[in-house]
XYZ file of C-alpha atoms in Angstrom:
249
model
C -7.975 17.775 0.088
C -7.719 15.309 -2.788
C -6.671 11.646 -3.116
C -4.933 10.974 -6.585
C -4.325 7.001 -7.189
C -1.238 6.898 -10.001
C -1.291 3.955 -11.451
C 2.215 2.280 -12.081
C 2.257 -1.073 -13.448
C 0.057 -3.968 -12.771
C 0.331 -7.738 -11.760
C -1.033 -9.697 -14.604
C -3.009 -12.850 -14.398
C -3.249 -13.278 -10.868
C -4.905 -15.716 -8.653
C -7.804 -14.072 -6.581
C -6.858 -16.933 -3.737
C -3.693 -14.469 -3.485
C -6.226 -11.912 -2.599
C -9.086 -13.304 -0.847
C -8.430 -15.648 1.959
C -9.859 -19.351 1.206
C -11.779 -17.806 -1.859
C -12.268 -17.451 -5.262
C -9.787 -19.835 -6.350
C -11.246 -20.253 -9.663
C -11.030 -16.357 -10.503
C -7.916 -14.305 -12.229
C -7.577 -11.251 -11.660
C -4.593 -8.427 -13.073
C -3.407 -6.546 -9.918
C -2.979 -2.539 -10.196
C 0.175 -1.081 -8.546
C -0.568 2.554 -7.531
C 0.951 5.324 -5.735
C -1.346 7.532 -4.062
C -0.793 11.626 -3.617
C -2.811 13.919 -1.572
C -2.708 17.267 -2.205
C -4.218 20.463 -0.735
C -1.776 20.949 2.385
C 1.057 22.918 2.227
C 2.850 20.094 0.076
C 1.942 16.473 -1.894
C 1.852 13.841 0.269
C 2.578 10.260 -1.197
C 1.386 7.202 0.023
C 3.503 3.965 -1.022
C 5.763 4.172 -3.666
C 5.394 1.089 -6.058
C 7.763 -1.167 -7.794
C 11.007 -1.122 -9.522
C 11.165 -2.517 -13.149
C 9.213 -5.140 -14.457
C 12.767 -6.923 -14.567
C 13.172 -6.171 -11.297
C 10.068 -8.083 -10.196
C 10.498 -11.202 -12.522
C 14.060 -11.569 -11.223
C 12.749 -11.870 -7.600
C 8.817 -12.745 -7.369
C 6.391 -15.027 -9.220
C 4.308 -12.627 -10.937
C 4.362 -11.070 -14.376
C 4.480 -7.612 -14.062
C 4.107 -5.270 -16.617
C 4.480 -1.792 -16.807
C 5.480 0.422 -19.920
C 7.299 3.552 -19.856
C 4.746 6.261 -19.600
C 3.672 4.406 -16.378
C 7.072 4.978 -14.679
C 6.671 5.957 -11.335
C 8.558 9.455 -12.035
C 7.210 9.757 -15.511
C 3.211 9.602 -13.957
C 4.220 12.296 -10.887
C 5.581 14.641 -13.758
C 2.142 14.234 -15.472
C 0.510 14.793 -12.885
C 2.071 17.807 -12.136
C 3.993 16.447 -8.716
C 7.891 16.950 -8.889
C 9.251 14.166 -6.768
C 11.506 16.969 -4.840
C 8.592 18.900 -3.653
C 7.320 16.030 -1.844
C 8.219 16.419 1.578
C 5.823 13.000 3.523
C 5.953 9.578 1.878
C 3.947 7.424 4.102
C 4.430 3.397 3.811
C 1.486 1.405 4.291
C 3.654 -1.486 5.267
C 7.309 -2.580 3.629
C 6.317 -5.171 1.192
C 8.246 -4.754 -2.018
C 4.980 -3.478 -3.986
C 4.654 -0.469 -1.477
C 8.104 0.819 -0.996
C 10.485 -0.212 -3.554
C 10.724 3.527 -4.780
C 10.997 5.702 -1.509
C 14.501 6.797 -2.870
C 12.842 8.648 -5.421
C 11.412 11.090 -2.913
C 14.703 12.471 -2.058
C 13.455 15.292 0.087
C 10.708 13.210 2.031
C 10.726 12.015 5.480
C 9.279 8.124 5.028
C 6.531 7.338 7.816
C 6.537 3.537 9.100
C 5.017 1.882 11.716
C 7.818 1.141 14.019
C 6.201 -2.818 14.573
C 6.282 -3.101 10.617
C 10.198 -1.436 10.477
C 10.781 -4.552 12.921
C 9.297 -7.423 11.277
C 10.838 -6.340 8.103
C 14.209 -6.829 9.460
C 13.497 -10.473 10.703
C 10.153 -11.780 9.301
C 9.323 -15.323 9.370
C 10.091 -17.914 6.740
C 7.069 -18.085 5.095
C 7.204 -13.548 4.751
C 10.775 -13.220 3.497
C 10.867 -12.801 0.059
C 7.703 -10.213 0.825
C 9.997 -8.291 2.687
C 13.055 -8.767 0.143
C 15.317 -10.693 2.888
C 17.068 -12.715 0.700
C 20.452 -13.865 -0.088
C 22.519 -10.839 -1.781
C 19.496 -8.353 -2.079
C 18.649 -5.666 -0.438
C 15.062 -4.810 0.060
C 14.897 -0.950 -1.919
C 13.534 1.261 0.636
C 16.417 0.659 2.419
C 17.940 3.084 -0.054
C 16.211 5.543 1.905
C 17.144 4.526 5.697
C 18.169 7.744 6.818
C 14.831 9.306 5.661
C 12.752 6.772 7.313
C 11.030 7.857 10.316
C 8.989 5.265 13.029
C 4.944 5.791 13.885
C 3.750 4.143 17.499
C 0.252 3.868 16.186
C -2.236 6.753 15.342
C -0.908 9.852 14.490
C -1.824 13.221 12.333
C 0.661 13.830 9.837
C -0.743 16.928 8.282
C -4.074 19.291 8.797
C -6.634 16.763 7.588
C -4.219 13.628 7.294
C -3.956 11.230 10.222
C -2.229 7.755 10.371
C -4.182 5.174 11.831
C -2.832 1.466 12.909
C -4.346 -1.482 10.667
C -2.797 -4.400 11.542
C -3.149 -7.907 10.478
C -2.069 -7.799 7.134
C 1.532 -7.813 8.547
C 2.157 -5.858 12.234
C 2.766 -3.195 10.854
C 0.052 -2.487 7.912
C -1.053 1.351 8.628
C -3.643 3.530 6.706
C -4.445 6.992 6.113
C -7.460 8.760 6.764
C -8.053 11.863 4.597
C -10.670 14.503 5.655
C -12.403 16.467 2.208
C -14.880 18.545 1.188
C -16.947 15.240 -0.314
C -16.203 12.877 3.029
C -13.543 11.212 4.988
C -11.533 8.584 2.551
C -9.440 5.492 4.134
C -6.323 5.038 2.357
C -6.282 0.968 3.257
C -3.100 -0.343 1.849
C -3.161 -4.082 1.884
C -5.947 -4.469 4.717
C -8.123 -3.970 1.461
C -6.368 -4.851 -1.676
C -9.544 -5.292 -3.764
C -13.266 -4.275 -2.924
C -14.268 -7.497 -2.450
C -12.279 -7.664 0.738
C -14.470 -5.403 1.939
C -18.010 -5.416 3.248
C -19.191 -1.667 4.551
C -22.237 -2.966 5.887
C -21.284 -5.421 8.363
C -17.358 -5.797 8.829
C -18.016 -9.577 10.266
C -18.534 -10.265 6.059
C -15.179 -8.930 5.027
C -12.630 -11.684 4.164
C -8.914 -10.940 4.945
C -6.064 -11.088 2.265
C -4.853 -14.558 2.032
C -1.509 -12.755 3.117
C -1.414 -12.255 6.574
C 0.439 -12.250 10.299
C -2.475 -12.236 12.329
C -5.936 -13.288 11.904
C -6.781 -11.803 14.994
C -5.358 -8.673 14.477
C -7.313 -8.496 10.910
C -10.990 -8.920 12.837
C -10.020 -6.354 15.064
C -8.708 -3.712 11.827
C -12.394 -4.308 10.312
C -13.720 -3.464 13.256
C -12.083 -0.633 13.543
C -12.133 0.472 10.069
C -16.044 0.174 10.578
C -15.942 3.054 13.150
C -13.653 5.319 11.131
C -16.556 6.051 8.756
C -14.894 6.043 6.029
C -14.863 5.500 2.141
C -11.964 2.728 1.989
C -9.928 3.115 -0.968
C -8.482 -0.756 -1.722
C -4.680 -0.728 -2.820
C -4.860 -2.961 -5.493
C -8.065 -2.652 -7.552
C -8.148 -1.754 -11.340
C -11.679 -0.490 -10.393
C -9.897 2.417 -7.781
C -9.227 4.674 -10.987
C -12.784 4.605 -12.702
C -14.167 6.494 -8.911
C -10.716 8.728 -9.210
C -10.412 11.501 -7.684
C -11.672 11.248 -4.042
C -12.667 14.024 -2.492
C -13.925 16.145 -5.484
């Protein structure tokens, strides 16, 4: 098994007190957008879907994100040699718009969601709505895809080597995916870990959340966790994710 980040489009400019809770306020950072595909089952899997256009995102969020055309979301698959028909599993880490907005795309794929996550998204509070899309006169993209989108109650194996595991905190939600290769066991971390530095593999009790979050709790309790899977975590938001690219080769 492999684990392919895509990279579609990045957030430029950005504040790393968006990313890391109560730090680094004085530090910028440009946020990468990826999709990730594993391959070496019996078809691609996907693993969050991206944006729409950078238009899109202007119109509706308070970043500057730029993406030019051979970074397309359908344009990068093709090069990559993944036709979006033959894709049969997207999996959602969680339904914020920078993780789902293209799920139509994938018009042969079941879409796996956490069935907490599929809740909140319908009524999140205030202070989460316009992560979610709920808005006046929009409707959040993944939606699109509604009768392709399938609920998770917590751990689950997907595919021979490919198991969904609960990470909540981030939002209720927030689910990873653990991949089993020939070179280790790879943690697919979604928002839990959108950079390295939320990370600390030596003692989870020194990771720092995203400043985005529903539970605090719930976050301490994901580290912990994560710490027993063993695994290399692969952040969802790093620049630094394609340099180590591919995983499990």
């Amino acid at each position: 098994m492999t684990i392919t980040p895509l990279y579609v489009g990045r957030n430029e400019d950005v504040s790393m007190a968006n990313v890391l809770y109560a730090q680094g306020r004085e530090d910028r950072i440009d946020v990468s957008v990826y999709m990730f595909v594993i391959e070496g089952g019996d078809s691609p899997i996907v693993v969050d879907t991206g944006t729409l256009s950078p238009e899109y995102v202007t119109t509706h969020h308070p970043y500057k994100f730029v993406r030019d055309d051979e970074s397309e979301p359908a344009t990068v698959l093709r090069r990559h040699g993944v036709e979006a028909d033959d894709v049969e599993i997207v999996v959602n880490t969680h339904l914020h718009w920078d993780h789902c907005s293209n799920n139509a795309l994938f018009r042969n794929a079941h879409v796996l969601v956490q069935r907490k996550e599929l809740e909140y998204a319908i009524n999140p509070l205030p202070i989460h709505l316009r992560a979610y899309e709920k808005l006046p006169g929009l409707q959040a993209p993944w939606m699109v895809a509604w009768d392709r989108t399938e609920t998770l109650d917590g751990e689950a194996e997907i595919a021979p080597g490919v198991t969904v595991v609960p990470l909540p905190g981030h939002s209720p939600g927030s689910q990873g995916v653990v991949v089993d290769t020939d070179t280790g066991r790879y943690l697919i971390a979604g928002d839990t870990i959108g950079v390295y530095d939320n990370w600390n593999a030596s003692d989870w009790r020194d990771s720092v959340p995203a400043t985005i979050h529903t539970s605090l709790f719930d976050y301490y309790e994901t580290f912990e966790r994560m710490a027993a899977l063993d695994c290399e975590v692969i952040p969802s938001h790093d620049g630094r994710v394609l340099a180590k690219a591919p995983f499990g080769k």
